[in-house]
mmCIF file of N, CA, C and O in Angstrom:
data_model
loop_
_atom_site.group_PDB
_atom_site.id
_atom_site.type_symbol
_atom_site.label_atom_id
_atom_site.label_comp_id
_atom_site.label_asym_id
_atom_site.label_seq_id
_atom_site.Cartn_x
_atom_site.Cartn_y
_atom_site.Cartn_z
ATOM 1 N N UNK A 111 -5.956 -0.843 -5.106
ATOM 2 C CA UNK A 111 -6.106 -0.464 -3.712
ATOM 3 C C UNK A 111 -7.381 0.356 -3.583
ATOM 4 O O UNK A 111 -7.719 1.209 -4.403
ATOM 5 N N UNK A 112 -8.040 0.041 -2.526
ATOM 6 C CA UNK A 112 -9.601 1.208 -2.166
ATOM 7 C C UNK A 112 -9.517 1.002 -0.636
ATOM 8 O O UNK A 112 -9.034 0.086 0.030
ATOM 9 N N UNK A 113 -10.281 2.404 -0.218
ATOM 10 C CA UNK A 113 -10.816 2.725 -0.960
ATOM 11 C C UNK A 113 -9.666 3.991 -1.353
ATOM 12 O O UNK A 113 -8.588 3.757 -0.806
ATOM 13 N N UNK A 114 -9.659 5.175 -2.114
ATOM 14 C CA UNK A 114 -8.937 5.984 -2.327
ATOM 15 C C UNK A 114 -9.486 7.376 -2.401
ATOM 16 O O UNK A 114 -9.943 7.480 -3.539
ATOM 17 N N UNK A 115 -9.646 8.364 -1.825
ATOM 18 C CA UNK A 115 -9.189 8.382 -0.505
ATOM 19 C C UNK A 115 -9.440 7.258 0.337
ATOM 20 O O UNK A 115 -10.301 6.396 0.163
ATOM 21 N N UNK A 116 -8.433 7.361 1.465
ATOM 22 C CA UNK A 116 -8.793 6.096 2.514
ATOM 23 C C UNK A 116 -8.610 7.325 3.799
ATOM 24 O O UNK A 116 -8.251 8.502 3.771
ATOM 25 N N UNK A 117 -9.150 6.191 5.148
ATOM 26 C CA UNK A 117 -8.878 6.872 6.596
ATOM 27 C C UNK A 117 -8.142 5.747 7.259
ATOM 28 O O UNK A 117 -6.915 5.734 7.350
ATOM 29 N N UNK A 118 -8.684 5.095 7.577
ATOM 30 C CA UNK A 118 -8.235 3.864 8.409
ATOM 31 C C UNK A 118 -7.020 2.523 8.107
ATOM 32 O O UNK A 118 -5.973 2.076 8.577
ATOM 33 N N UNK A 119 -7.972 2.291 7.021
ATOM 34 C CA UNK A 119 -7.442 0.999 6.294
ATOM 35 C C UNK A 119 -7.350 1.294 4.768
ATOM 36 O O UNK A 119 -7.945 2.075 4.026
ATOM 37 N N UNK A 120 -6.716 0.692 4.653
ATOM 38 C CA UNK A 120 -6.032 0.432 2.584
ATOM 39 C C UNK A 120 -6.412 -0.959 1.919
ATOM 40 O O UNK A 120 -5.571 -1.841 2.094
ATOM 41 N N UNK A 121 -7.576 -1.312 1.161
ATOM 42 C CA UNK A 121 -7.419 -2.606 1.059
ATOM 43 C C UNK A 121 -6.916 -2.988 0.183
ATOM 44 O O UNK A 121 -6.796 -2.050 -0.605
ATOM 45 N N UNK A 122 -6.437 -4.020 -0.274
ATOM 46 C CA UNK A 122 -5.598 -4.529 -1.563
ATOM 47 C C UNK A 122 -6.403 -5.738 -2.123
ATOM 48 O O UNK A 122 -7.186 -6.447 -1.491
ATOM 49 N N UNK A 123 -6.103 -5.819 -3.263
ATOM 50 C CA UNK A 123 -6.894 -7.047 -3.711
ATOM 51 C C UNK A 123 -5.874 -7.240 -5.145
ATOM 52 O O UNK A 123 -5.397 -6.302 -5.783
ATOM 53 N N UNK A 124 -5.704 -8.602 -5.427
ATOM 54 C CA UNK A 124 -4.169 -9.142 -6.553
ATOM 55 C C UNK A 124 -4.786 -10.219 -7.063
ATOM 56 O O UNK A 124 -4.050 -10.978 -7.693
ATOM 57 N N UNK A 125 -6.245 -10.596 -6.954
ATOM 58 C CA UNK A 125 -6.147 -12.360 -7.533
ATOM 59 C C UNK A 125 -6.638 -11.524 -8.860
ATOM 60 O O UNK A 125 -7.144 -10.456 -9.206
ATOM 61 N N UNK A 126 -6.062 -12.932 -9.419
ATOM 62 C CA UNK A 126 -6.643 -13.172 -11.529
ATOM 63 C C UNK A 126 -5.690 -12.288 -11.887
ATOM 64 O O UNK A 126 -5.791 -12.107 -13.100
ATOM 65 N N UNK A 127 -4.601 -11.493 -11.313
ATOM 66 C CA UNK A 127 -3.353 -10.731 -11.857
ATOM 67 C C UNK A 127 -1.901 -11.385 -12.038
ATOM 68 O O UNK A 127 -1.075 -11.028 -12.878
ATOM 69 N N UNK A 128 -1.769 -12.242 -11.247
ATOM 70 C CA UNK A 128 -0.636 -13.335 -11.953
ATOM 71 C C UNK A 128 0.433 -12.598 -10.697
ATOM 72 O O UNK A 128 1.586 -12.950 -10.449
ATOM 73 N N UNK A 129 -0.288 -11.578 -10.082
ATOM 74 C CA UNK A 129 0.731 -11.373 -8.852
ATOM 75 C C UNK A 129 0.626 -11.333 -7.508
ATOM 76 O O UNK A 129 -0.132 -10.525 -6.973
ATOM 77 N N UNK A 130 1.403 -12.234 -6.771
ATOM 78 C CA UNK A 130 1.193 -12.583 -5.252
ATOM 79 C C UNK A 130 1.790 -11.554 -4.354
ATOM 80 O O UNK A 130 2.702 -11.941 -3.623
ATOM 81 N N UNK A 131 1.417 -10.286 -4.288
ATOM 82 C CA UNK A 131 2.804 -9.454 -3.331
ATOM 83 C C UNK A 131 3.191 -10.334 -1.856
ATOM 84 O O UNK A 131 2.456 -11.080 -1.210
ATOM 85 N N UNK A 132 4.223 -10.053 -1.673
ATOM 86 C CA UNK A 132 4.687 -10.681 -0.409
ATOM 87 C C UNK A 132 5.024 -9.411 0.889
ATOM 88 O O UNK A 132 5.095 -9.699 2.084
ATOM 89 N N UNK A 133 5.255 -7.551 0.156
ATOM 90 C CA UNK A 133 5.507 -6.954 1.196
ATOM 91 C C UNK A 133 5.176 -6.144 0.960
ATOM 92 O O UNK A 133 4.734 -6.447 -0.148
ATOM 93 N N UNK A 134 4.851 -4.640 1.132
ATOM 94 C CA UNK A 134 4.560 -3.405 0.793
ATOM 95 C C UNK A 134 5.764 -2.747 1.873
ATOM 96 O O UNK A 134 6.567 -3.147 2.717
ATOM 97 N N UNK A 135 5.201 -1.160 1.088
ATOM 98 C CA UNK A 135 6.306 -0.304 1.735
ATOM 99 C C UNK A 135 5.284 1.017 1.402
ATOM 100 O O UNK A 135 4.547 0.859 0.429
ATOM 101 N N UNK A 136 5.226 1.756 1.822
ATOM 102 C CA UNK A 136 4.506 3.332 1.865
ATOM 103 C C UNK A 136 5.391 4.437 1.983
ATOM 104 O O UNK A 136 5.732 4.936 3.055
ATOM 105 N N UNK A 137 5.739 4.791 0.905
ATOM 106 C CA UNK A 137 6.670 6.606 1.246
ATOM 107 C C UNK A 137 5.784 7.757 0.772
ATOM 108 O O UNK A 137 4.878 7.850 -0.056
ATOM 109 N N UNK A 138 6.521 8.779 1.789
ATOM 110 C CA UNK A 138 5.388 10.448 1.409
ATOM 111 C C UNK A 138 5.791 10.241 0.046
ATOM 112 O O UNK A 138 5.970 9.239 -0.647
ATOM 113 N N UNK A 139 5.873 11.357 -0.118
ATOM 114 C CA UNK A 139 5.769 12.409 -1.793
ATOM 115 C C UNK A 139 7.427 12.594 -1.773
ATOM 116 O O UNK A 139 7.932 12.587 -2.895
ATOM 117 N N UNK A 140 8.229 12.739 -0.790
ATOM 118 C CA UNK A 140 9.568 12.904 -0.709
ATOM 119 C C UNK A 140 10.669 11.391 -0.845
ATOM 120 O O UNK A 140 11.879 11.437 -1.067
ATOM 121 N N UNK A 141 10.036 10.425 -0.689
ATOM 122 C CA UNK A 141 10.523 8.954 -0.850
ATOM 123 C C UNK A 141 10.849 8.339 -0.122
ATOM 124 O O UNK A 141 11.194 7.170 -0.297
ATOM 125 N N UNK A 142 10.836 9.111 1.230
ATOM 126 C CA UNK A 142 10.827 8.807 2.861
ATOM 127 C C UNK A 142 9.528 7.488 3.389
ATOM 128 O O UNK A 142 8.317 7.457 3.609
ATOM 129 N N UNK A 143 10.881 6.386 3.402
ATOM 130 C CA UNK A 143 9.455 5.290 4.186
ATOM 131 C C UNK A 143 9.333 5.181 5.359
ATOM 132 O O UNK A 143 10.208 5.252 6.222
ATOM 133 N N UNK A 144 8.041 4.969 5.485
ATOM 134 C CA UNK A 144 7.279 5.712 6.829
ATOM 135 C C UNK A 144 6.502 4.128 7.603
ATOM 136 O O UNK A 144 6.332 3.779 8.771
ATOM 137 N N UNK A 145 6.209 3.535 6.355
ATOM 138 C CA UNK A 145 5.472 2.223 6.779
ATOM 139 C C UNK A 145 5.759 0.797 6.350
ATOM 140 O O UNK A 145 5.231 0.761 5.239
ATOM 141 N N UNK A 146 6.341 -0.531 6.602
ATOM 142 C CA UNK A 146 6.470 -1.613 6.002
ATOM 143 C C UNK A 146 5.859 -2.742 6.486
ATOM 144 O O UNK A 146 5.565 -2.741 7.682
ATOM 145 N N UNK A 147 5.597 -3.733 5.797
ATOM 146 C CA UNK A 147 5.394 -4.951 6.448
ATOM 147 C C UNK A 147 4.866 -6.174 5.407
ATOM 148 O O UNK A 147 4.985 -5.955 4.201
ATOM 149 N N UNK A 148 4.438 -7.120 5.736
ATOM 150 C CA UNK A 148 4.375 -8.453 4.951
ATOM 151 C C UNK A 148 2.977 -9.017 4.828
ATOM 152 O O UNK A 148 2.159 -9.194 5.731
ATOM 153 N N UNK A 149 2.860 -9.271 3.501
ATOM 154 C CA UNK A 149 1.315 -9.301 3.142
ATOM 155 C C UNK A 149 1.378 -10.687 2.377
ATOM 156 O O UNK A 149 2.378 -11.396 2.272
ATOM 157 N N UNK A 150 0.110 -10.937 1.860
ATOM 158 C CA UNK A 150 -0.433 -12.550 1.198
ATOM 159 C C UNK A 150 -1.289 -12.357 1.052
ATOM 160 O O UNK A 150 -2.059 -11.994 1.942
ATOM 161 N N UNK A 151 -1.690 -12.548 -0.540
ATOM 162 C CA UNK A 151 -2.736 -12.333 -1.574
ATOM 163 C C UNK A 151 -4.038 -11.412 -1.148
ATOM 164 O O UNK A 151 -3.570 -10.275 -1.211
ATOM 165 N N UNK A 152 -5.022 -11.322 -0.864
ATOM 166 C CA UNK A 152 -5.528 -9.813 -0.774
ATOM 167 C C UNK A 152 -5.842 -9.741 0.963
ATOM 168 O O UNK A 152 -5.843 -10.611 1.834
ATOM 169 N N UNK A 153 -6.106 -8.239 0.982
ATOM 170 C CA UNK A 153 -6.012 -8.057 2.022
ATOM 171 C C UNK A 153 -6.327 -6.541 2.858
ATOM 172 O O UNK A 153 -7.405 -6.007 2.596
ATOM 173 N N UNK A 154 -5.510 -5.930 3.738
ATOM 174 C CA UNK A 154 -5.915 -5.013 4.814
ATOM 175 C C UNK A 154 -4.919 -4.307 4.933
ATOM 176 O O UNK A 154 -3.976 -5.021 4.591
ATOM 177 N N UNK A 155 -4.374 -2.847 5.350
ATOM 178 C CA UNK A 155 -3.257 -2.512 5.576
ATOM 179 C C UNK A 155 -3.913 -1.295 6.935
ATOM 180 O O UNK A 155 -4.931 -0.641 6.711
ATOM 181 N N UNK A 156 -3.327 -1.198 7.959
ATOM 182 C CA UNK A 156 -3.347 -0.020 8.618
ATOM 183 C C UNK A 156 -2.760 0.995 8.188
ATOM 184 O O UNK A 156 -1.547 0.929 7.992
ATOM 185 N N UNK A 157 -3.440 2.136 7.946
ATOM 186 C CA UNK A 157 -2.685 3.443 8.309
ATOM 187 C C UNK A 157 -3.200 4.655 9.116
ATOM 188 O O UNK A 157 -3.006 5.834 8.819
ATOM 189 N N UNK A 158 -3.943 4.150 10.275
ATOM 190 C CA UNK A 158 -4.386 4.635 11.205
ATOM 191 C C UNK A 158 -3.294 5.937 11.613
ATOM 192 O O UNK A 158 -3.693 7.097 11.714
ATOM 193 N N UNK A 159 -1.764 5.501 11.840
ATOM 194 C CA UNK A 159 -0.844 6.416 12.239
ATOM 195 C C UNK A 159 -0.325 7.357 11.746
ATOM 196 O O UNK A 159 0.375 8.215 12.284
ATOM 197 N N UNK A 160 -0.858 7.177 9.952
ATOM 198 C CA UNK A 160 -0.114 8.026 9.025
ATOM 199 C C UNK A 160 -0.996 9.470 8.923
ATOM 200 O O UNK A 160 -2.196 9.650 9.129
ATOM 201 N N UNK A 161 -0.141 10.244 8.603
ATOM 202 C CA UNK A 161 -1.376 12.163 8.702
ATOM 203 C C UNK A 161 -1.746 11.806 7.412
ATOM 204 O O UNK A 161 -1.289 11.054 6.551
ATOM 205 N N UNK A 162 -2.854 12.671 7.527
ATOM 206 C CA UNK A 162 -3.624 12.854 6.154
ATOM 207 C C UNK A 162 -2.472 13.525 5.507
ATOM 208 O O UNK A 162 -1.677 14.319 6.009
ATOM 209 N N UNK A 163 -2.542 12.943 3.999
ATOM 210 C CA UNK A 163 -1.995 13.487 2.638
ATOM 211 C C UNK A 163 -1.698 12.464 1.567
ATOM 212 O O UNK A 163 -2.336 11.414 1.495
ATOM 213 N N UNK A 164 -0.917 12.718 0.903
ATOM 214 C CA UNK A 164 -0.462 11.580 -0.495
ATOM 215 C C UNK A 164 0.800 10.878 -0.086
ATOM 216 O O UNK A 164 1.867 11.359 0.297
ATOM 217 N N UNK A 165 0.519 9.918 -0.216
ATOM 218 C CA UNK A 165 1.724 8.800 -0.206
ATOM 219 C C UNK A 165 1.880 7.548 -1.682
ATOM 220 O O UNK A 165 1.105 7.515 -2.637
ATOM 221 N N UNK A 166 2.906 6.770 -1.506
ATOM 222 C CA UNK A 166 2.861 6.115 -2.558
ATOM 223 C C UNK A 166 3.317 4.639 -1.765
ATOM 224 O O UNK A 166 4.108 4.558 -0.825
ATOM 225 N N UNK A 167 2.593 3.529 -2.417
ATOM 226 C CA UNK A 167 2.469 2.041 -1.621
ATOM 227 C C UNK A 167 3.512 1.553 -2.629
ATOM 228 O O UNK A 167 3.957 2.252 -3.540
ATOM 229 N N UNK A 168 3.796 0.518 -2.424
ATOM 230 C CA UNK A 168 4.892 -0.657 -3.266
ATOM 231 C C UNK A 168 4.524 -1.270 -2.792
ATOM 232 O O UNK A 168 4.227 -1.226 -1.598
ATOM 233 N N UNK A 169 4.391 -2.100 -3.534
ATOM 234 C CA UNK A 169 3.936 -4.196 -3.109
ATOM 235 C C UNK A 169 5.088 -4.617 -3.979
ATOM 236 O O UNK A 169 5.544 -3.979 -4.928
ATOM 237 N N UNK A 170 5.431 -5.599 -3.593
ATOM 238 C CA UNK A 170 6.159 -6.428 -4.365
ATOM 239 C C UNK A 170 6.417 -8.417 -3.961
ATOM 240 O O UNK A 170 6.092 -9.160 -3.035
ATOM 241 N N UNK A 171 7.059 -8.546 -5.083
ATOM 242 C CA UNK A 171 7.540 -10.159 -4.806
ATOM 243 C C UNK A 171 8.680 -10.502 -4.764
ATOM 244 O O UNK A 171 9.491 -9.797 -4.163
ATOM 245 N N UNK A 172 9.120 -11.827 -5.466
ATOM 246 C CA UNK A 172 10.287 -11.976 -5.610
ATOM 247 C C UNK A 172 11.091 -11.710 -7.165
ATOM 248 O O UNK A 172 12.201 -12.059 -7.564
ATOM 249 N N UNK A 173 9.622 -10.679 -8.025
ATOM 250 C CA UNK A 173 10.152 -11.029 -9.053
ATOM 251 C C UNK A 173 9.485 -9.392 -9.567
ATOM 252 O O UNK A 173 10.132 -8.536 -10.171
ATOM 253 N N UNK A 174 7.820 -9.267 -9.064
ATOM 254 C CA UNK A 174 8.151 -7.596 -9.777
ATOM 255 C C UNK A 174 7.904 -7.424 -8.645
ATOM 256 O O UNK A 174 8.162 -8.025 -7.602
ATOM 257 N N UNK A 175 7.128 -6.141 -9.031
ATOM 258 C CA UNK A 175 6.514 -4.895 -8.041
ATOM 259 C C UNK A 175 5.193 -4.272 -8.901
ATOM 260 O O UNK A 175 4.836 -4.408 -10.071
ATOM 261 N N UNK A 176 4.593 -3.454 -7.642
ATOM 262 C CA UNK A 176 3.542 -2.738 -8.047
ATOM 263 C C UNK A 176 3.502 -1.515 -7.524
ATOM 264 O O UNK A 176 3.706 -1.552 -6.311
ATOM 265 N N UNK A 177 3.269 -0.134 -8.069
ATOM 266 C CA UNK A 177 3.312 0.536 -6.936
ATOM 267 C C UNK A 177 1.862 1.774 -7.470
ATOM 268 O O UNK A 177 1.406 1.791 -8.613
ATOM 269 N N UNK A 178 1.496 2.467 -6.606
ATOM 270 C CA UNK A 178 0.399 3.271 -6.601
ATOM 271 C C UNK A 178 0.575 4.750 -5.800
ATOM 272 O O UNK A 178 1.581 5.102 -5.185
ATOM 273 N N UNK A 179 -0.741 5.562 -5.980
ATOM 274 C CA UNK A 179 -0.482 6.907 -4.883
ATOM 275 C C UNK A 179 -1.787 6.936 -4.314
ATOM 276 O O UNK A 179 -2.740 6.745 -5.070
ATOM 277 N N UNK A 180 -1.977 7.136 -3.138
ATOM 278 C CA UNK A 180 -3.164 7.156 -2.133
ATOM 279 C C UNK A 180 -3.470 8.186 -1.900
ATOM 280 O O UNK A 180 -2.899 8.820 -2.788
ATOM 281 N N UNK A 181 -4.056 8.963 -1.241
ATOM 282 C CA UNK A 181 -4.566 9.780 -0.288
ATOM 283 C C UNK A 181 -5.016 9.160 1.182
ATOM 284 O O UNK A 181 -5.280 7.984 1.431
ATOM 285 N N UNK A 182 -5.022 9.961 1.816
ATOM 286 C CA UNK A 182 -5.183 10.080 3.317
ATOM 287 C C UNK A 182 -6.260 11.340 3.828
ATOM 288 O O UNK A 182 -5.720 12.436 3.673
ATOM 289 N N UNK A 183 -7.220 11.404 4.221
ATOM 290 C CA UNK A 183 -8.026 11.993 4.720
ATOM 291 C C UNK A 183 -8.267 12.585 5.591
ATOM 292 O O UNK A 183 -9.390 13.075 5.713
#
């Protein structure tokens, strides 16, 4: 995911990794999800709405997952 910090947008990028996410999910630092929705191979995420701080993304499929920690600006 970049950039990291981010403001606006989150981009994702999965090719040559053997994994297609199909959805993400975004929780604070407390495990509270705040953001979801449905994605396909690389791409864009808004988080225009979210306050600045640390959160953590999940992507996943039908078979794993991926997950990361961001910042917010």
């Amino acid at each position: 995911i970049f950039p990291n910090p981010a403001r606006d947008v989150l981009n994702f990028k999965f090719t040559n990794l053997g994994f297609d996410p199909e959805n993400y999910f975004i929780y604070d630092l407390n495990g509270k999800l705040l953001q979801e929705g449905s994605v396909k191979g690389n791409g864009q995420i808004k988080i225009d709405k979210l306050d600045q701080g640390n959160y953590f993304i999940q992507f996943s499929d039908k078979k794993w997952s991926y997950s990361s920690q961001f910042k917010i600006f």
